[in-house]
Amino acid sequence: MQGVGFRPAVWRVAKELGLCGYVRNRSDGVEVVILGSRRGEFLERLQKSLPQNARIDEIVAQECEEEFDDFVILESEEGKNGTLLMPDLSICEDCLKELFDPSDRRYRYPLINCTNCGPRYTIIEDLPYDRKNTTMAPFAMCKACETEYKDPKSRFYHAQPIGCNECGPKVRFGKLEGFGAIEAATEAIKEDKIVAIKGVGGFHLVCRESAAEELRRRKRRSKKPFAVMFGSIEAIEAVCEVSEKERELILSKERPIVVVKKKGGFTGAAPDIDRLGVFLPYSGIYHLLFSLLDEPLIVTSANVSEEPIVKDEDEMERLGIADAVLFYDRKIERSCDDSVVAAAEGKPLFYRLSRGFAPKSFYSPKPFPPILAVGARQKNTIAFAKERSIVLSPHIGDIKNVESFEYFQKVVDDFGRIYDFEPEIVVCDAHPGYETTQFAKGLGKKVIEVQHHRAHVWAALAELELEHGVHWSEWVGFAWDGTGYGDDGKIWGGEAFVGDERRYRFDYFKICGGEKAIKDTRLQGWSLAKAHGAQLGDRLFEVAYEKNINCFETSSVGRLFDAAAFLAGLCEKVDFDGEAGMLMERAYRGWEIGHYDFTIEPVIKIDFAALLRDDKPLIPTRFINTLAAIILQIAKKEQKPVILTGGVFQNVTLLSLAVKLLRSEGIPYFFPTATPINDGGIALGQVWRAVKNGVI
Ligand code: ZN
Ligand code: ZN
Ligand code: FE
């Protein structure tokens, strides 16, 4: 990768050891030539002093005959193959110290960054990663910055977005500039105004809890939770229950939003549910802002009803959803949302892989032909394989309006151009109606369709092999989620695969109400009740159900969750994906409460008649226990390692319970911990299925 300070690290180690030679970037990696016989010592010391964002995938060594009398860093070879696009990095400790040091010339410079930190993905226009190929190009370096930029001893050496109060981009708020702008923005927030703030990958809407209702009105969002930024980990721990792993994730250098259990309050940010997405400042602007405040703030992506996050100040002004705008005059080339993660069983569970983590690149010892995968529809990401890399893009979003489709196309175009990549094969979902499927088919390349839930399982297998170095030749893969197009044209979402064979599925159940039913849990609950002999719905519903008007059949566990949540009296409608699951988790009481009867063959059937007769407060517990018991029974029958994946397993209660049961029986299991467990991982699975099935 470029832009992680690898060459200066090599230079320093060589200098320390008094070695002569050179280091330079090549199109296929980094070339180091050292004179003499101390290769082992050099490599050992280099491994120990690697910069925090660098990693060595492979070392190829050979003898050569050359003469040198110093160690130097040579100019990069032109060309861009093989180098990888870096994610944006949160501000490092050194920069943070200088930010608040009155004697430093970057004192209170909001956009401070160095080789170890700062924007990458969001400012790069082209590779190689050089200032002229970034949105920093219009800013000429001052003398002092230029000196640091050229000094291998400086941590600003070749820091492409280097700048200072004198020469860098300026932060603005109305007529104010720099720190004054941040002070004024803070005052506005304290007056309960909603302020748009330009983060690393796009604008946030920032306000106090007391302005949450107004923010919901403007964003046209009723209950979906907002993330909350805190000034310190101690401030988070005072109001939330934070496990060791959650603490580690909150403090990690990627600075994601971490979903934790709140002790109470925050009814503006997260109504009804007991979880809260929390994070810490990750850029100079937010650190300066929080140095002026002693309360947490709602910090949520600036967009209107599911469109992509806003990245340009003109657009932000035009939307008029904020009372005021704090921005800097460096362009964001492509937007990038915040990452969202939870912890389950001491492991990260990614709901959204984005800023800090993505583009996520995997290295393979074996080369791949060029393959592009376009993902599904919801939580879309793209992925590609080329040479010895597989790269998964950051979160793009739900492809359901013109704006998000345009953004999707931009990411596809940008990846193609930046990586100099022309796919031979394009992989897509099997859903004929997805915009991404139609896009794939319109490219005029060889197209492979991978059924949605098989892609989920293949994504888990990809991570298992590429990230953890484990290969399984057989498995039983549970892919449970909200929706996916099945081989038979029905809506799947409750399958278990042995290899590519769909060996288990939930019994199809008929839902009456069409698309509308997905948000209206009553319709799902009534439908499930009706199928098991109970009448809960109104007359109109009864007629429609019996006459098969606006009905569809599904094996989706996500839909069963919704129906069960309604039957438990928890919600009549849902406003966001996963809401029913979160309400069920909140009501969960433990494994001892027992589960409903079920059969797994020929299809999975739960005794829903028993659920309908049950005490409402016990339904969430027994329903979740039943799902876990089903997993265990299938796993015991198959005697194969188990994969758990799909949006349903974002439910930490279910996931943890299933894992505990499998562990107690000594059955190996895996769930994705470095890539999204939901549809954000589909593109990776599509690529991996194409790679692994010998179609190439
Ligand atoms: Zn830094
Ligand atoms: Zn400067
Ligand atoms: Fe899915």
XYZ file of C-alpha atoms and ligand atoms in Angstrom:
699
model
C 0.000 0.000 0.000
C 1.070 3.540 -0.544
C 0.728 6.311 1.984
C 1.504 4.427 5.176
C 5.091 5.576 5.734
C 6.698 2.296 4.750
C 9.664 3.692 2.801
C 10.752 6.096 5.569
C 10.574 3.182 8.024
C 12.891 1.190 5.756
C 15.152 4.221 5.444
C 15.380 4.667 9.229
C 16.197 1.010 9.873
C 18.867 1.020 7.150
C 20.381 4.201 8.576
C 20.389 2.793 12.118
C 22.259 -0.274 10.895
C 24.579 1.811 8.736
C 23.527 -0.010 5.582
C 23.840 1.349 2.035
C 21.348 0.866 -0.780
C 17.906 2.191 -1.667
C 14.159 1.754 -1.275
C 11.508 2.580 -3.857
C 7.876 1.890 -4.724
C 7.374 -0.375 -7.692
C 4.135 -1.269 -9.408
C 4.182 -4.688 -7.733
C 5.334 -3.702 -4.261
C 8.305 -2.129 -2.529
C 11.879 -2.801 -3.637
C 14.678 -2.635 -1.091
C 18.331 -3.100 -2.046
C 20.886 -3.353 0.737
C 24.597 -3.848 0.479
C 26.315 -6.477 2.594
C 25.278 -9.621 4.411
C 23.003 -8.340 7.170
C 19.690 -9.128 5.481
C 18.330 -11.169 8.397
C 19.100 -8.492 10.946
C 17.633 -5.812 8.685
C 14.353 -7.716 8.158
C 14.030 -8.535 11.815
C 14.436 -4.941 12.826
C 12.094 -3.734 10.058
C 9.315 -6.073 11.244
C 9.656 -4.569 14.719
C 9.506 -0.967 13.536
C 6.727 -1.146 10.945
C 4.447 1.895 10.848
C 1.046 1.223 12.429
C -0.814 1.008 9.130
C 1.700 -1.064 7.188
C 1.771 -4.802 6.761
C 4.068 -7.124 4.819
C 2.233 -9.820 2.869
C 5.207 -11.501 1.235
C 8.984 -11.114 0.983
C 10.887 -12.186 -2.119
C 14.685 -12.030 -1.719
C 17.441 -12.335 -4.286
C 21.125 -11.523 -4.682
C 22.216 -8.619 -6.842
C 25.447 -6.814 -7.627
C 25.386 -3.068 -7.202
C 27.483 -0.392 -5.510
C 26.233 2.291 -3.088
C 27.766 4.631 -0.564
C 24.572 5.804 1.183
C 20.975 4.725 1.765
C 18.396 6.688 -0.222
C 14.693 6.776 -1.056
C 14.269 6.759 -4.838
C 11.395 8.251 -6.826
C 8.452 5.941 -7.500
C 8.235 3.983 -10.693
C 5.277 5.245 -12.716
C 2.316 2.937 -13.135
C -0.341 1.975 -10.706
C -0.916 -1.739 -10.800
C -0.700 -3.627 -7.591
C -0.765 -0.704 -5.208
C -3.802 -0.572 -3.024
C -6.087 2.238 -2.040
C -5.833 3.047 1.665
C -8.800 3.727 3.923
C -9.004 7.112 5.649
C -7.218 7.139 8.993
C -8.261 8.872 12.188
C -5.942 11.471 13.716
C -2.848 9.972 15.396
C -1.502 10.702 18.894
C 1.392 12.825 17.610
C -0.885 15.057 15.545
C -3.312 15.328 18.441
C -0.509 16.515 20.716
C 0.555 19.185 18.229
C -3.059 20.255 17.684
C -3.255 21.371 21.319
C 0.341 22.612 21.693
C 0.404 26.448 21.620
C 4.085 26.398 20.681
C 3.515 24.273 17.584
C 2.971 25.952 14.245
C -0.023 23.662 13.637
C -1.634 24.718 16.924
C -5.400 24.405 16.422
C -4.974 23.603 12.727
C -8.187 21.588 12.285
C -6.979 19.522 9.310
C -3.657 18.402 10.762
C -2.461 14.990 9.473
C 0.778 13.100 8.905
C 2.071 9.886 7.303
C 0.356 7.862 10.015
C -3.036 9.517 9.771
C -5.478 11.599 7.776
C -7.637 11.216 4.686
C -6.741 8.834 1.845
C -9.680 7.130 0.109
C -11.830 10.258 0.119
C -9.227 12.569 -1.473
C -7.570 10.337 -4.067
C -8.383 11.060 -7.704
C -5.874 8.660 -9.177
C -2.909 6.444 -8.265
C 0.001 6.562 -7.614
C -0.793 8.210 -4.317
C 0.874 11.569 -4.855
C -0.332 15.019 -3.881
C -0.966 15.964 -7.503
C -3.434 13.065 -7.756
C -5.454 14.180 -4.726
C -7.898 16.979 -3.975
C -4.970 18.653 -2.130
C -3.449 19.522 -5.516
C -4.763 23.146 -5.547
C -3.003 23.930 -2.251
C 0.637 24.943 -2.625
C 2.857 23.929 0.291
C 4.531 26.666 2.338
C 8.315 26.517 2.888
C 8.027 24.960 6.349
C 5.638 22.223 5.191
C 7.749 21.510 2.121
C 10.842 20.989 4.276
C 9.006 18.448 6.435
C 7.508 16.788 3.375
C 10.973 16.152 1.963
C 12.647 15.043 5.179
C 12.708 11.246 5.708
C 13.244 11.840 9.431
C 9.982 13.808 9.709
C 6.666 12.095 10.307
C 5.321 14.397 7.582
C 7.659 12.833 5.019
C 5.573 12.356 1.869
C 2.362 12.939 3.843
C 0.387 13.898 0.732
C -2.349 15.945 2.481
C 0.244 17.873 4.550
C -0.732 21.450 5.354
C -0.754 24.042 8.108
C -2.573 27.147 9.266
C -0.726 29.075 6.588
C -0.948 26.882 3.501
C -3.606 24.207 4.019
C -7.348 24.208 3.368
C -9.340 26.498 5.653
C -12.217 25.658 7.921
C -15.095 28.113 7.559
C -18.321 28.991 9.309
C -20.070 31.972 7.748
C -17.449 34.685 7.580
C -15.264 33.105 10.236
C -12.172 31.006 9.634
C -10.059 28.424 11.483
C -10.499 27.968 15.210
C -12.866 30.947 15.356
C -15.193 29.107 12.976
C -15.205 26.084 15.261
C -15.927 28.260 18.307
C -18.879 29.857 16.558
C -20.225 26.472 15.431
C -19.991 25.235 19.024
C -21.978 28.238 20.235
C -24.682 27.522 17.661
C -24.906 23.902 18.810
C -25.210 25.051 22.420
C -28.201 27.169 21.331
C -29.869 23.967 20.089
C -29.195 24.722 16.440
C -28.561 21.894 14.001
C -25.130 22.359 12.476
C -23.787 20.502 9.442
C -20.102 19.640 9.932
C -17.841 18.378 7.182
C -16.235 15.181 8.432
C -13.667 13.113 6.577
C -16.051 11.312 4.227
C -19.004 13.670 4.131
C -21.208 15.935 6.203
C -22.669 15.097 9.578
C -25.661 16.746 11.177
C -24.673 17.653 14.704
C -26.871 18.753 17.579
C -27.661 18.224 21.248
C -30.096 15.567 22.477
C -32.626 18.317 23.104
C -32.759 19.093 19.365
C -33.243 15.442 18.350
C -36.924 15.772 17.599
C -36.354 18.702 15.258
C -33.552 16.765 13.562
C -35.889 13.820 12.979
C -38.446 16.116 11.429
C -35.897 17.592 9.027
C -34.290 14.297 8.131
C -37.714 12.689 7.737
C -36.739 9.869 9.988
C -39.007 8.761 12.787
C -37.267 6.272 15.063
C -34.059 5.045 13.484
C -31.323 5.696 16.044
C -28.731 8.449 15.691
C -25.114 7.918 16.704
C -23.741 9.944 19.588
C -20.191 11.308 19.777
C -18.559 11.695 23.196
C -15.507 13.671 24.239
C -13.875 10.686 25.977
C -14.183 6.972 26.705
C -14.893 7.847 30.353
C -17.894 9.913 29.277
C -19.214 6.909 27.333
C -18.653 4.517 30.221
C -20.581 6.806 32.553
C -23.804 6.291 30.584
C -23.346 2.946 28.792
C -22.377 -0.602 29.687
C -19.120 -1.140 27.833
C -17.466 -4.565 27.613
C -13.734 -4.996 27.197
C -14.092 -5.730 23.477
C -16.438 -2.787 22.957
C -13.967 -0.511 24.694
C -11.210 -1.778 22.428
C -13.352 -1.097 19.340
C -14.315 2.395 20.531
C -10.640 3.248 21.097
C -9.374 1.491 17.949
C -7.513 3.651 15.464
C -10.374 3.267 12.983
C -12.759 5.009 15.408
C -16.004 3.315 14.301
C -19.459 3.822 15.726
C -19.839 1.039 18.298
C -23.288 -0.188 19.262
C -23.391 -0.682 23.034
C -26.032 -1.020 25.744
C -27.103 2.292 27.212
C -27.853 2.554 30.905
C -30.860 4.738 30.157
C -31.680 8.124 28.705
C -30.810 9.186 25.156
C -34.451 8.825 24.194
C -33.904 11.471 21.536
C -31.006 9.665 19.879
C -32.342 6.127 20.323
C -36.022 5.900 21.267
C -37.499 2.567 22.513
C -34.372 0.427 22.138
C -31.724 -0.131 24.819
C -28.751 0.231 22.464
C -26.794 3.307 21.495
C -24.223 3.849 18.740
C -21.297 5.695 20.318
C -17.984 6.992 18.985
C -15.104 9.297 19.731
C -13.759 12.288 17.784
C -11.619 11.081 14.892
C -10.428 14.275 13.200
C -8.939 17.593 14.269
C -12.243 19.390 13.758
C -14.099 17.103 16.186
C -11.295 17.208 18.753
C -11.357 20.998 18.717
C -15.151 21.004 18.936
C -15.154 18.702 21.963
C -12.434 20.724 23.673
C -15.078 23.464 23.872
C -17.917 21.298 25.182
C -18.592 18.939 28.044
C -21.596 17.019 26.745
C -22.159 14.328 24.114
C -23.653 15.289 20.747
C -25.783 13.564 18.168
C -23.564 13.141 15.096
C -25.430 11.551 12.206
C -24.784 11.299 8.470
C -26.209 14.262 6.572
C -28.643 12.937 4.023
C -32.331 12.963 3.335
C -34.284 9.722 3.568
C -31.726 7.114 2.575
C -29.881 9.076 -0.098
C -26.056 8.905 0.014
C -24.253 11.076 2.569
C -23.820 14.682 1.377
C -20.190 15.595 0.611
C -20.247 19.059 -0.991
C -20.939 22.301 0.865
C -23.081 23.701 -1.980
C -25.337 20.690 -1.798
C -25.436 20.952 1.998
C -26.523 24.606 1.810
C -29.071 23.817 -0.882
C -30.749 21.074 1.161
C -31.449 23.535 3.948
C -31.686 20.824 6.616
C -29.024 22.457 8.793
C -29.218 25.871 10.441
C -25.559 26.508 9.684
C -22.640 24.790 7.956
C -19.066 24.270 9.205
C -16.881 23.140 6.324
C -13.358 23.170 4.927
C -12.473 24.106 1.375
C -10.887 20.838 0.304
C -13.067 18.732 -1.945
C -14.165 15.244 -0.933
C -13.617 13.183 -4.059
C -15.890 10.328 -2.999
C -17.948 10.059 0.140
C -17.455 7.478 2.853
C -19.816 6.901 5.755
C -18.819 6.034 9.308
C -18.285 2.363 10.094
C -20.708 0.667 12.478
C -19.749 -2.323 14.587
C -20.952 -4.256 17.639
C -19.199 -6.892 19.724
C -20.392 -10.490 19.978
C -18.558 -13.280 21.765
C -15.521 -11.031 22.144
C -15.351 -10.454 18.379
C -16.286 -7.497 16.187
C -19.572 -7.820 14.334
C -19.688 -5.377 11.423
C -22.981 -3.749 10.518
C -21.201 -1.351 8.169
C -17.622 -1.578 6.953
C -16.592 1.872 5.815
C -14.415 4.747 7.083
C -11.173 3.447 8.590
C -11.670 -0.176 7.502
C -12.526 -0.009 3.815
C -11.482 -0.365 1.052
C -10.605 -3.670 2.682
C -7.929 -5.542 0.778
C -7.092 -9.223 1.020
C -3.935 -10.762 -0.277
C -3.801 -14.149 -1.958
C -0.671 -16.112 -2.843
C -2.471 -17.255 -5.999
C -3.359 -14.731 -8.727
C -6.914 -14.078 -9.899
C -8.279 -13.005 -13.280
C -10.093 -9.637 -13.205
C -13.562 -10.146 -11.695
C -16.014 -7.447 -10.631
C -18.861 -8.151 -8.199
C -21.659 -5.611 -7.888
C -23.357 -6.763 -4.675
C -27.082 -6.846 -3.955
C -29.441 -3.920 -3.355
C -29.439 -3.103 0.343
C -26.289 -2.007 2.156
C -24.567 -2.332 -1.192
C -20.820 -2.664 -1.588
C -18.785 -3.777 -4.582
C -15.747 -6.036 -4.706
C -13.180 -7.069 -7.230
C -10.424 -9.588 -7.692
C -7.300 -8.805 -9.645
C -3.864 -10.355 -9.633
C -3.233 -11.245 -6.000
C -5.723 -8.938 -4.377
C -9.390 -9.004 -3.537
C -10.757 -5.631 -2.531
C -14.092 -4.911 -0.843
C -15.367 -1.338 -1.201
C -16.714 0.798 1.612
C -20.460 0.877 2.235
C -22.308 2.446 -0.703
C -25.847 2.209 0.653
C -29.267 1.047 -0.447
C -29.574 1.299 -4.210
C -33.110 2.538 -4.332
C -33.017 6.030 -5.769
C -31.274 7.845 -8.598
C -28.713 9.435 -6.269
C -27.579 6.157 -4.736
C -27.391 4.443 -8.119
C -25.228 7.280 -9.458
C -22.965 6.947 -6.459
C -22.737 3.186 -7.026
C -21.705 3.830 -10.635
C -19.081 6.332 -9.531
C -17.499 3.817 -7.171
C -17.444 1.189 -9.937
C -15.873 3.706 -12.374
C -13.372 5.018 -9.813
C -12.195 1.560 -8.811
C -11.795 0.630 -12.460
C -9.779 3.742 -13.243
C -7.676 3.891 -10.094
C -6.760 0.220 -10.149
C -6.451 0.175 -13.928
C -8.936 -2.620 -13.925
C -11.042 -4.050 -16.737
C -13.215 -6.962 -15.602
C -13.459 -10.107 -17.688
C -16.268 -11.449 -15.549
C -19.016 -9.613 -13.694
C -20.856 -11.262 -10.805
C -24.270 -10.162 -9.581
C -27.270 -11.238 -7.514
C -29.841 -13.555 -9.079
C -32.626 -11.011 -8.518
C -33.671 -9.889 -12.022
C -35.110 -6.618 -10.707
C -32.057 -5.323 -8.838
C -30.528 -2.258 -10.456
C -27.108 -3.786 -9.798
C -28.088 -6.966 -11.681
C -29.273 -4.936 -14.649
C -26.121 -2.853 -14.522
C -23.978 -6.016 -14.565
C -25.866 -7.405 -17.528
C -25.520 -4.139 -19.401
C -21.716 -4.176 -19.326
C -21.447 -6.677 -22.169
C -19.146 -9.005 -20.243
C -19.545 -12.569 -19.133
C -22.037 -12.471 -16.248
C -22.352 -14.941 -13.392
C -25.360 -14.817 -11.088
C -24.914 -16.011 -7.528
C -28.035 -16.634 -5.476
C -28.201 -14.180 -2.597
C -27.944 -16.589 0.349
C -25.241 -18.701 -1.218
C -23.310 -15.433 -1.649
C -23.741 -14.791 2.082
C -22.144 -18.154 2.890
C -19.364 -17.694 0.311
C -18.571 -14.296 1.824
C -18.014 -15.936 5.191
C -15.830 -18.596 3.547
C -13.818 -15.864 1.780
C -13.106 -14.104 5.044
C -12.285 -17.384 6.762
C -9.658 -18.243 4.164
C -8.279 -14.824 3.183
C -8.278 -13.186 6.599
C -7.854 -16.124 8.975
C -6.011 -18.583 6.722
C -8.504 -21.397 7.337
C -9.908 -23.544 4.553
C -12.965 -25.731 5.061
C -13.793 -28.331 2.441
C -17.272 -28.952 3.855
C -19.672 -26.924 5.927
C -23.272 -26.267 6.797
C -23.922 -22.604 6.139
C -26.867 -20.840 7.771
C -27.835 -17.759 5.748
C -30.716 -16.083 7.541
C -31.826 -12.587 6.633
C -34.719 -10.408 5.573
C -34.955 -11.001 1.879
C -33.243 -12.509 -1.142
C -34.373 -13.882 -4.472
C -34.478 -17.673 -4.477
C -33.961 -20.290 -7.183
C -37.720 -20.851 -7.286
C -38.544 -17.139 -7.570
C -39.749 -16.992 -3.969
C -38.348 -14.784 -1.236
C -35.772 -16.760 0.705
C -34.152 -15.843 3.996
C -34.149 -18.938 6.207
C -31.843 -21.397 4.471
C -29.036 -23.734 5.441
C -26.676 -24.916 2.744
C -24.412 -27.913 2.583
C -21.969 -26.841 -0.095
C -24.203 -25.112 -2.627
C -27.099 -27.437 -1.896
C -30.019 -25.874 -0.088
C -30.561 -28.740 2.325
C -32.747 -26.984 4.914
C -35.208 -24.133 4.763
C -37.979 -22.658 6.810
C -41.452 -23.609 5.724
C -42.782 -20.970 3.340
C -45.363 -18.751 4.906
C -47.733 -16.464 3.126
C -47.593 -12.764 3.932
C -50.479 -10.590 2.894
C -49.881 -6.890 2.263
C -47.082 -6.879 -0.305
C -44.116 -4.502 0.069
C -46.015 -2.524 2.700
C -45.992 -5.514 5.054
C -42.227 -5.212 5.557
C -42.665 -2.073 7.661
C -46.094 -3.051 8.976
C -45.416 -5.894 11.405
C -49.152 -6.267 12.062
C -49.662 -7.663 8.558
C -46.858 -10.181 9.102
C -48.165 -11.175 12.524
C -51.743 -11.517 11.269
C -50.530 -13.615 8.329
C -48.580 -15.990 10.559
C -51.508 -16.259 12.977
C -53.944 -16.942 10.140
C -51.771 -19.771 8.826
C -51.944 -21.375 12.254
C -55.645 -21.096 12.792
C -55.955 -17.788 14.660
C -57.831 -14.741 13.374
C -56.324 -11.429 14.435
C -56.634 -9.279 11.345
C -59.428 -6.984 10.260
C -62.046 -7.933 7.691
C -60.208 -6.371 4.776
C -57.110 -8.374 5.652
C -59.092 -11.621 5.966
C -60.588 -11.188 2.507
C -57.255 -10.284 0.911
C -55.526 -13.238 2.582
C -58.153 -15.737 1.500
C -58.321 -14.429 -2.056
C -54.525 -14.282 -2.306
C -54.529 -10.583 -3.100
C -51.144 -8.901 -2.732
C -49.579 -11.937 -1.052
C -46.115 -13.435 -1.307
C -44.495 -16.561 0.102
C -41.260 -16.495 2.023
C -38.907 -18.586 4.131
C -37.367 -15.428 5.656
C -36.359 -15.551 9.311
C -36.279 -11.738 9.302
C -39.998 -11.758 8.554
C -40.615 -14.346 11.293
C -38.810 -12.020 13.723
C -41.137 -9.185 12.712
C -44.221 -11.357 13.054
C -43.105 -12.692 16.451
C -42.347 -9.167 17.693
C -45.879 -8.123 16.807
C -47.423 -11.217 18.387
C -45.388 -10.491 21.537
C -46.979 -7.054 21.620
C -43.686 -5.234 21.031
C -44.440 -3.256 17.872
C -47.152 -2.661 15.302
C -44.772 -1.240 12.737
C -41.036 -0.853 12.300
C -39.155 2.183 11.075
C -35.767 0.671 10.443
C -34.125 -2.586 9.551
C -33.520 -4.718 12.635
C -35.856 -2.783 14.925
C -38.053 -5.807 15.714
C -34.934 -7.853 16.472
C -33.645 -5.198 18.891
C -36.976 -5.029 20.702
C -36.961 -8.827 20.987
C -33.421 -8.752 22.412
C -34.458 -6.235 24.991
C -37.242 -8.586 26.147
C -35.015 -11.698 26.178
C -34.763 -13.585 29.510
C -32.526 -16.613 29.039
C -32.135 -20.144 27.711
C -33.790 -21.703 30.806
C -37.183 -20.338 29.711
C -37.244 -23.043 27.009
C -38.328 -23.101 23.387
C -41.211 -24.101 21.132
C -41.346 -27.501 19.466
C -40.022 -27.702 15.945
C -39.105 -30.125 13.181
C -36.257 -29.689 10.721
C -37.362 -32.150 8.049
C -38.555 -32.085 5.355
C -38.662 -28.345 6.057
C -38.095 -26.368 9.244
C -41.400 -25.878 11.040
C -41.914 -24.145 14.366
C -45.018 -24.912 16.425
C -46.457 -21.433 15.986
C -49.774 -22.556 17.470
C -47.904 -22.839 20.785
C -46.429 -19.372 20.279
C -49.906 -17.957 19.691
C -51.147 -19.506 22.957
C -48.094 -18.409 24.944
C -47.833 -15.560 27.477
C -46.810 -12.517 25.477
C -43.816 -11.561 27.662
C -42.309 -15.030 27.100
C -42.623 -15.039 23.307
C -39.358 -13.154 22.513
C -37.285 -15.495 24.694
C -38.838 -18.723 23.485
C -38.732 -17.600 19.853
C -35.005 -16.758 19.984
C -34.302 -19.991 21.892
C -36.163 -21.942 19.210
C -34.013 -20.486 16.438
C -30.832 -21.367 18.316
C -32.113 -24.887 19.037
C -32.842 -25.357 15.318
C -29.261 -24.405 14.457
C -27.921 -26.846 17.006
C -30.090 -29.722 15.831
C -29.137 -29.259 12.166
C -25.461 -28.947 13.094
C -25.590 -32.144 15.148
C -27.280 -33.982 12.322
C -24.768 -32.807 9.706
C -21.611 -33.101 11.838
C -19.906 -30.383 9.814
C -18.404 -27.025 10.740
C -21.076 -24.330 10.929
C -21.257 -20.901 9.301
C -23.643 -18.318 10.707
C -24.290 -15.340 8.456
C -26.914 -12.964 7.086
C -28.650 -9.943 8.586
C -30.542 -11.976 11.196
C -27.235 -12.702 12.960
C -26.748 -8.999 13.610
C -28.880 -10.009 16.557
C -26.168 -10.436 19.177
C -28.447 -12.375 21.547
C -29.253 -15.023 18.939
C -25.698 -15.188 17.616
C -24.153 -15.579 21.086
C -26.667 -18.206 22.122
C -26.156 -20.246 18.937
C -22.383 -20.062 19.390
C -22.608 -21.204 23.034
C -24.743 -24.202 22.087
C -22.403 -25.196 19.249
C -19.386 -24.815 21.498
C -20.954 -26.998 24.177
C -21.226 -29.767 21.583
C -17.694 -29.186 20.296
C -18.924 -28.214 16.826
C -16.596 -25.792 14.982
C -18.290 -22.566 13.896
C -17.511 -19.313 12.149
C -19.220 -15.980 11.645
C -17.733 -12.985 9.789
C -15.776 -10.663 12.081
C -13.776 -8.569 9.605
C -16.422 -8.031 6.907
C -20.130 -7.241 7.208
C -22.363 -10.126 8.315
C -25.277 -8.479 6.450
C -25.702 -7.648 2.748
C -22.565 -5.488 2.892
C -20.636 -8.751 2.502
C -22.543 -10.057 -0.533
C -20.085 -8.647 -3.104
C -17.200 -10.456 -1.425
C -19.169 -13.703 -1.519
C -19.988 -13.171 -5.192
C -16.310 -12.792 -6.074
C -15.270 -15.764 -3.974
C -17.955 -18.039 -5.425
C -16.726 -17.130 -8.930
C -13.097 -17.736 -7.948
C -13.756 -21.014 -6.172
C -16.018 -22.686 -8.630
C -13.494 -23.125 -11.363
C -15.537 -21.119 -13.812
C -12.383 -19.221 -14.621
Zn -0.698 12.120 12.430
Zn 2.267 24.881 5.511
Fe -29.044 -10.758 2.685
